[in-house]
mmCIF file of C-alpha atoms in Angstrom:
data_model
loop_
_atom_site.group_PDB
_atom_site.id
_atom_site.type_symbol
_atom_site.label_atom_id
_atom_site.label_comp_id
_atom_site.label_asym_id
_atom_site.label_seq_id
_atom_site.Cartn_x
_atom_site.Cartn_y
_atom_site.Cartn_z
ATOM 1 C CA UNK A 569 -21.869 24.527 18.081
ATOM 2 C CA UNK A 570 -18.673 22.796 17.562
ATOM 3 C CA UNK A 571 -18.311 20.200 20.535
ATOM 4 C CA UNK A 572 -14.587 19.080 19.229
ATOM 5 C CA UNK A 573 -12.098 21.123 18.265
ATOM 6 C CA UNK A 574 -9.340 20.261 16.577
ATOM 7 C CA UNK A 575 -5.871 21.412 15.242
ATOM 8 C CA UNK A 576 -4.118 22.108 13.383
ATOM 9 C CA UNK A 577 -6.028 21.782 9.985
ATOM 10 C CA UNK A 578 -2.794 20.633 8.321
ATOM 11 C CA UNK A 579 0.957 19.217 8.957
ATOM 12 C CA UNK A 580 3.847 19.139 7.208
ATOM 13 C CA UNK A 581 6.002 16.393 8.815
ATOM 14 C CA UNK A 582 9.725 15.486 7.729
ATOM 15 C CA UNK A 583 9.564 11.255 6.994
ATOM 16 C CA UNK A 584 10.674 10.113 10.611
ATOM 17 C CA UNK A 585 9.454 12.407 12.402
ATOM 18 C CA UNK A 586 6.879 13.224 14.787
ATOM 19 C CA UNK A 587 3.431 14.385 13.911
ATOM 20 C CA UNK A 588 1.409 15.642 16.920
ATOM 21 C CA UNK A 589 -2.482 16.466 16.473
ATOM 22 C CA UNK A 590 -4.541 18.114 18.894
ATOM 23 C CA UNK A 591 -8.433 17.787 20.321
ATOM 24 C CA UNK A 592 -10.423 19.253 22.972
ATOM 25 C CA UNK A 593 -14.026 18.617 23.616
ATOM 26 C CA UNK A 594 -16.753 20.270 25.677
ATOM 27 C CA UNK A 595 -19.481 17.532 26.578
ATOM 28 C CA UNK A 596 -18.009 16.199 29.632
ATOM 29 C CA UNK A 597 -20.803 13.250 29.106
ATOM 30 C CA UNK A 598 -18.974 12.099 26.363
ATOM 31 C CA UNK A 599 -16.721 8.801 27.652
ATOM 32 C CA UNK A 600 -15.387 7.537 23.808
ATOM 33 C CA UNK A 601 -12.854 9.124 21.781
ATOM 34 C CA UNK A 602 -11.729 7.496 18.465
ATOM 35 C CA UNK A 603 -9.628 8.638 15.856
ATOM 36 C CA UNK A 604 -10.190 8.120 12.393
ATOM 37 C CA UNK A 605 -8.069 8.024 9.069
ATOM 38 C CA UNK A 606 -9.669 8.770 5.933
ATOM 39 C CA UNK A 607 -7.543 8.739 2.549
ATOM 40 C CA UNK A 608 -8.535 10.435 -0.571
ATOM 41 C CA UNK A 609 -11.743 9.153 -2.125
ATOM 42 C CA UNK A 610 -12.071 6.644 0.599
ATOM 43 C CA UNK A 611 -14.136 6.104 4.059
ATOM 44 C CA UNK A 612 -12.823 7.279 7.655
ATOM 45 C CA UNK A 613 -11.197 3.964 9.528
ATOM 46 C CA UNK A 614 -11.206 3.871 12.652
ATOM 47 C CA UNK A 615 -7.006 4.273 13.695
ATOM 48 C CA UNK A 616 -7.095 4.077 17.708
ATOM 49 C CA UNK A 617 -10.100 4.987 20.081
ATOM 50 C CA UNK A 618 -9.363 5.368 24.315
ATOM 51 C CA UNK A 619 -11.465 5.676 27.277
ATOM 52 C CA UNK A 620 -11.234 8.378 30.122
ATOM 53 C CA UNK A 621 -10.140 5.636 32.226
ATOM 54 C CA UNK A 622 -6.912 5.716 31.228
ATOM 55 C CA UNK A 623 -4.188 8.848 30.085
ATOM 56 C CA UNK A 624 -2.262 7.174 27.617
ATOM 57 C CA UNK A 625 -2.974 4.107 24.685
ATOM 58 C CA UNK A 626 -0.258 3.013 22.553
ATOM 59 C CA UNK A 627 -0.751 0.987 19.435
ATOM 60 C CA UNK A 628 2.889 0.639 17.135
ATOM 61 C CA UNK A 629 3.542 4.167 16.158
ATOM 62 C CA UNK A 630 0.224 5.582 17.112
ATOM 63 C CA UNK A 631 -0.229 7.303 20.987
ATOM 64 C CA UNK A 632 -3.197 8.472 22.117
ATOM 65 C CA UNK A 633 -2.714 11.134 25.086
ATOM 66 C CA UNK A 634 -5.746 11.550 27.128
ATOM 67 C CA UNK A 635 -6.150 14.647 29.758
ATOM 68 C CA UNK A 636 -9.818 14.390 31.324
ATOM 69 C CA UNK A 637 -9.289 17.505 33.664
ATOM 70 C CA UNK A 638 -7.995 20.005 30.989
ATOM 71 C CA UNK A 639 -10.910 17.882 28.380
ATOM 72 C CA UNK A 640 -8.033 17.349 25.737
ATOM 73 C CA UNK A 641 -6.557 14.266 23.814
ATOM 74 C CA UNK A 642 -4.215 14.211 21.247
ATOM 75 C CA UNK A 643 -2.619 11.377 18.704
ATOM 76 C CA UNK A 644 1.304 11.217 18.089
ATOM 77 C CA UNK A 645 2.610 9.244 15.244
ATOM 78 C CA UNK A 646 5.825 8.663 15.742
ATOM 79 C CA UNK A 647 8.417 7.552 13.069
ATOM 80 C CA UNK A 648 5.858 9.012 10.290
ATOM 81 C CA UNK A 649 5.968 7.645 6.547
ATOM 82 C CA UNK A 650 4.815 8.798 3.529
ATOM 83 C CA UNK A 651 1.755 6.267 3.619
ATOM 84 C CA UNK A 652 0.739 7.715 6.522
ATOM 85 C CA UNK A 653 -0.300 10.859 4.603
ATOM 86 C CA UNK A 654 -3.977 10.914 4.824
ATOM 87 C CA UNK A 655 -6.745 13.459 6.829
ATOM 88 C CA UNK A 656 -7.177 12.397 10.749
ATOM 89 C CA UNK A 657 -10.334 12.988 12.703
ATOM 90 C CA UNK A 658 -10.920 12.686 16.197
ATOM 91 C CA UNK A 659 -14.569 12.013 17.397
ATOM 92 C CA UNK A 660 -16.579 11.253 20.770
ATOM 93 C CA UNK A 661 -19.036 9.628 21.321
ATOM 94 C CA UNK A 662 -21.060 8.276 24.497
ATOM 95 C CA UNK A 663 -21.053 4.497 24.641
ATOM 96 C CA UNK A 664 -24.529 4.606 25.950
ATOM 97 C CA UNK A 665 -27.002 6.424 24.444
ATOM 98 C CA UNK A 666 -26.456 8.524 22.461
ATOM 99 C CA UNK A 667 -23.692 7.179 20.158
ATOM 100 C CA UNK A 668 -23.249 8.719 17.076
ATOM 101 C CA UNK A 669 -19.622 10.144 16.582
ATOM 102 C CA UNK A 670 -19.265 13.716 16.704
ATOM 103 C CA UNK A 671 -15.797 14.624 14.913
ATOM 104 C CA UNK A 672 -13.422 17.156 14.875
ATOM 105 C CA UNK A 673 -12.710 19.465 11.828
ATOM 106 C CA UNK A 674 -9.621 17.156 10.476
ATOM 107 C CA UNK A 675 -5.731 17.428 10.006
ATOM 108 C CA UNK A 676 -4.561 17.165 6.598
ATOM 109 C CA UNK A 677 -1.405 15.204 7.465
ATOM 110 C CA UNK A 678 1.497 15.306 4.905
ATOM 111 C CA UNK A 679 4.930 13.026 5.377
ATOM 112 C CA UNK A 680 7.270 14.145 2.932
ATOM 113 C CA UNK A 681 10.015 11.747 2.188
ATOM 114 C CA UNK B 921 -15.962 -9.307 1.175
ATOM 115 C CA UNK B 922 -16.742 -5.665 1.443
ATOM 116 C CA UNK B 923 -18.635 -4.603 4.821
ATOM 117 C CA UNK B 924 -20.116 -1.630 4.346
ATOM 118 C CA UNK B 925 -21.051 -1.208 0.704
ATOM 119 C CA UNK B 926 -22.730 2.156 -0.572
ATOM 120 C CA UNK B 927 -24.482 2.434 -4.174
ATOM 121 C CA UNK B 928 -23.923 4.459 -6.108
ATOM 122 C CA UNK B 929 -20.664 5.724 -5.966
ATOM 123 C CA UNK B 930 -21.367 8.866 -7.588
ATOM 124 C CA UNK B 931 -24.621 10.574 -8.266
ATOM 125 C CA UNK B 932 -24.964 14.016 -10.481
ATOM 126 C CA UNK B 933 -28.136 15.010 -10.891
ATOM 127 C CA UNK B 934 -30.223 18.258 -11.200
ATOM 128 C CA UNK B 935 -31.600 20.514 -9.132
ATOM 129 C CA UNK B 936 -35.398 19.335 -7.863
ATOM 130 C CA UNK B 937 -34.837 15.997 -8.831
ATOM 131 C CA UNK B 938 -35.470 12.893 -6.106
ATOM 132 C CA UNK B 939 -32.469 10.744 -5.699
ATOM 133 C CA UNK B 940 -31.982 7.498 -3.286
ATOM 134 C CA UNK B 941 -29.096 6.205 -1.774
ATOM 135 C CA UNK B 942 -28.387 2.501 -0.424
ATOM 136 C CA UNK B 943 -26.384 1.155 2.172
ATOM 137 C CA UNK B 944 -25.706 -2.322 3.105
ATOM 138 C CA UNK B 945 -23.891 -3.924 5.913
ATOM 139 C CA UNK B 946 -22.695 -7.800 6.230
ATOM 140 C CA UNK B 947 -21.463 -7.751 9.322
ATOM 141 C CA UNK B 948 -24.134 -8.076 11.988
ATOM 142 C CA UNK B 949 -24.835 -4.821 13.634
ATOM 143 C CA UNK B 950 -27.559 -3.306 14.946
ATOM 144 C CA UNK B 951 -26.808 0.332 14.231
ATOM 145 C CA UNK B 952 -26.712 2.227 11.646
ATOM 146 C CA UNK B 953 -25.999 5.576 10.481
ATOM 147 C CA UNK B 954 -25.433 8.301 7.821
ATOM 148 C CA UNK B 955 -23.033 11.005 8.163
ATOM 149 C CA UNK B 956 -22.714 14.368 5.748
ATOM 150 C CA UNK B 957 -18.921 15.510 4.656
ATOM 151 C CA UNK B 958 -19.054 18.653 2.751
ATOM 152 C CA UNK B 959 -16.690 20.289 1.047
ATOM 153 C CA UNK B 960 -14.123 21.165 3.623
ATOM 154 C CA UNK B 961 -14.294 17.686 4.554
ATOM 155 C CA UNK B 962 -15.965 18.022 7.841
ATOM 156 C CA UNK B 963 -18.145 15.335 9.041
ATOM 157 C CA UNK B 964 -21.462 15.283 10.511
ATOM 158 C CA UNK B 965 -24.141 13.297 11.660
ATOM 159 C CA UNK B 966 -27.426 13.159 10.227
ATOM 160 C CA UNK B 967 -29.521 9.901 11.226
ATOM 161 C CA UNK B 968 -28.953 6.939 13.637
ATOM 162 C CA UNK B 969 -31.111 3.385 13.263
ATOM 163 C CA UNK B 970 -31.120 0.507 15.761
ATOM 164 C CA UNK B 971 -32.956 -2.450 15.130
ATOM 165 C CA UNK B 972 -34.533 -0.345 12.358
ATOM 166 C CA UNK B 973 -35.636 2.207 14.629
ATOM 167 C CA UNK B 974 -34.803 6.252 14.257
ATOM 168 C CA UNK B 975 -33.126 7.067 17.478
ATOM 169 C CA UNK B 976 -31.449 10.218 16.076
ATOM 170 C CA UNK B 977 -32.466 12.467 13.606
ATOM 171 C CA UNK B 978 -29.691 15.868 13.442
ATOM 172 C CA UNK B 979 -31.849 18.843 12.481
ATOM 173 C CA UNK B 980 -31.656 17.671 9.042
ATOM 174 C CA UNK B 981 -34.106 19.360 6.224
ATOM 175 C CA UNK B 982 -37.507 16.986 5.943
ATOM 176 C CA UNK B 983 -36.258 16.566 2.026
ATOM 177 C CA UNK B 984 -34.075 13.919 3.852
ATOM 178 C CA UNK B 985 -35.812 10.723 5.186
ATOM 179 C CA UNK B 986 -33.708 7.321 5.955
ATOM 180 C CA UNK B 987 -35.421 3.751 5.496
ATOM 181 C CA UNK B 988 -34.599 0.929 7.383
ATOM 182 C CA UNK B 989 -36.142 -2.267 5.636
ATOM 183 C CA UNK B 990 -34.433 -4.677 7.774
ATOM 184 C CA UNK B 991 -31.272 -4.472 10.319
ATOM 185 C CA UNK B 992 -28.732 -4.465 7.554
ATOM 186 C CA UNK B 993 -30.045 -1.774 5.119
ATOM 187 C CA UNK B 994 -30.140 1.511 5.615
ATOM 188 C CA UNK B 995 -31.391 3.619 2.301
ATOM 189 C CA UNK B 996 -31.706 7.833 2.330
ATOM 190 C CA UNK B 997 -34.239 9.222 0.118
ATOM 191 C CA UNK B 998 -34.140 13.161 -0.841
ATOM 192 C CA UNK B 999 -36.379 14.982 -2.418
ATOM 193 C CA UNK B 1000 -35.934 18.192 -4.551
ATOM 194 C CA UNK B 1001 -32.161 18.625 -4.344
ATOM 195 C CA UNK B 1002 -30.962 21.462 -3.694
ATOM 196 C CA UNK B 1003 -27.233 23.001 -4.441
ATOM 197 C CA UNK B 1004 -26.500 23.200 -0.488
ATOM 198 C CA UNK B 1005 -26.797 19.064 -0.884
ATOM 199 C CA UNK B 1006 -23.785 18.420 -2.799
ATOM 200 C CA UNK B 1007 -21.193 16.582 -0.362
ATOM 201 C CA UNK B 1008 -19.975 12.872 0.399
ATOM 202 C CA UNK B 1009 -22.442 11.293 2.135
ATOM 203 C CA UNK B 1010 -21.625 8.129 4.060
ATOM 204 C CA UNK B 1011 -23.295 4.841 5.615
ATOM 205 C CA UNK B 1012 -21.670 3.691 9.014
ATOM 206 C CA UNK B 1013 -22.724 0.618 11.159
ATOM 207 C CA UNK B 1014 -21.825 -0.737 14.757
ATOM 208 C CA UNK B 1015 -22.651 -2.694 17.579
ATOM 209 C CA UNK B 1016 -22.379 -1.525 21.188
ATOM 210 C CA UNK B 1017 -19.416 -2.310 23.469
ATOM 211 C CA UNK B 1018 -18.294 -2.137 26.993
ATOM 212 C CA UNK B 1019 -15.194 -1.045 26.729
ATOM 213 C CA UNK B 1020 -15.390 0.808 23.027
ATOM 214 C CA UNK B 1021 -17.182 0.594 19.429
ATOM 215 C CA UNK B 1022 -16.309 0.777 16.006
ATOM 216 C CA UNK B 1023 -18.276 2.113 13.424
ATOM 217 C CA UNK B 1024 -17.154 0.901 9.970
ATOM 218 C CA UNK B 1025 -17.486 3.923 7.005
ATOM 219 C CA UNK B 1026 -18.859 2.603 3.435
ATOM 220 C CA UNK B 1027 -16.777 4.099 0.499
ATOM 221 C CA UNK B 1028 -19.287 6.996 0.423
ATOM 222 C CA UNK B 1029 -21.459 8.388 -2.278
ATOM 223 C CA UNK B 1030 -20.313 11.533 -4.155
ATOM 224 C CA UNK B 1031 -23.567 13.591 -4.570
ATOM 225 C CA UNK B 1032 -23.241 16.688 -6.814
ATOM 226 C CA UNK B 1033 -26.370 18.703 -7.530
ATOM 227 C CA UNK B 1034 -26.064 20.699 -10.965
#
């Protein structure tokens, strides 16, 4: 049972541009929602995380939009480079108890200059 | 000053063979975890430790069974490999927070089972 779903598995963004990545969850216990950036050979790091407390984290180029009613968040990068080409996750997680991440399927994200 | 340090790096081994992977974290926390990516890079959980105590153990195959010798090592042990094993398999820690919590990745450890 996938409890996050995400999309779409990859993007082809212009340099400059927006890239837009989608999540929706089903646990409604869940109350943490990360994203994570993982480059080739490397571990996922942890990019920008939110609460259901709030609708909207910025962080530089990187937005988190958070819709608890419709159970959907998604990350915009905004003025996308090259180096941002990696694979995003998003994840939740429940601050108490359990707390081990459950993650999305990934977005292979591709900036082409 | 690495914080999260997995060895090895990359294992190939053979089929029925009994391989062990360690983890070690320098930075204080009292969690730790392993997580399974397989080949379409999706990532799953497989065991949780805090304070060297299981507190979540994912439906994975008994051939699988995490130590904990003290807070900041977390080792996996599998026995017999099996094909169905080969995937990056990575150490996380992290300490609990109000308002949100991190959990740092190792490098990860390349498993391929021949």
């Amino acid at each position: 049972q996938q409890q996050v779903k995400q999309s779409p598995q990859s993007l082809i963004v212009q340099k400059g541009g927006i890239s837009i990545i989608n999540c929706a969850y089903e646990n409604t216990a869940f109350d943490y929602f990360p994203w994570y950036q993982q480059f080739p050979g490397k571990g996922p790091a942890l990019l920008i995380a939110i609460r259901p407390d709030v609708s909207e984290k910025k962080e530089g180029r990187f937005t988190i939009s958070f819709n608890k009613s419709a159970k959907q968040f998604s990350l915009h990068i905004m003025d996308s480079q090259p180096g941002d080409s990696a694979t995003y996750f998003c994840a939740a997680s429940m601050l108490t108890g359990r707390r081990a991440l459950t993650f999305g399927s990934g977005t292979r994200l591709q900036v082409q200059p | 000053d690495t914080a999260v340090s997995q060895t090895p790096k990359y294992l190939v081994t053979q089929m029925g063979n009994d391989k062990s992977i360690k983890c070690e974290q320098n930075l204080g926390h009292d969690t730790m975890y392993w997580y399974k990516q397989d080949s379409k890079k999706f990532l799953k959980i497989m065991f949780s430790y805090n304070n060297k105590e299981l507190i979540i153990n994912e439906t994975v195959p008994n051939r699988f069974s995490p130590k904990s010798p003290d807070k900041a090592h977390l080792n996996l042990h599998i026995n017999s490999l099996e094909l169905g094993d080969s995937a990056v398999y990575f150490c996380a820690s992290s300490r609990p927070g109000a308002r949100g919590e991190t959990q740092y990745f190792g490098p990860g450890t390349r498993l391929l089972v021949l």
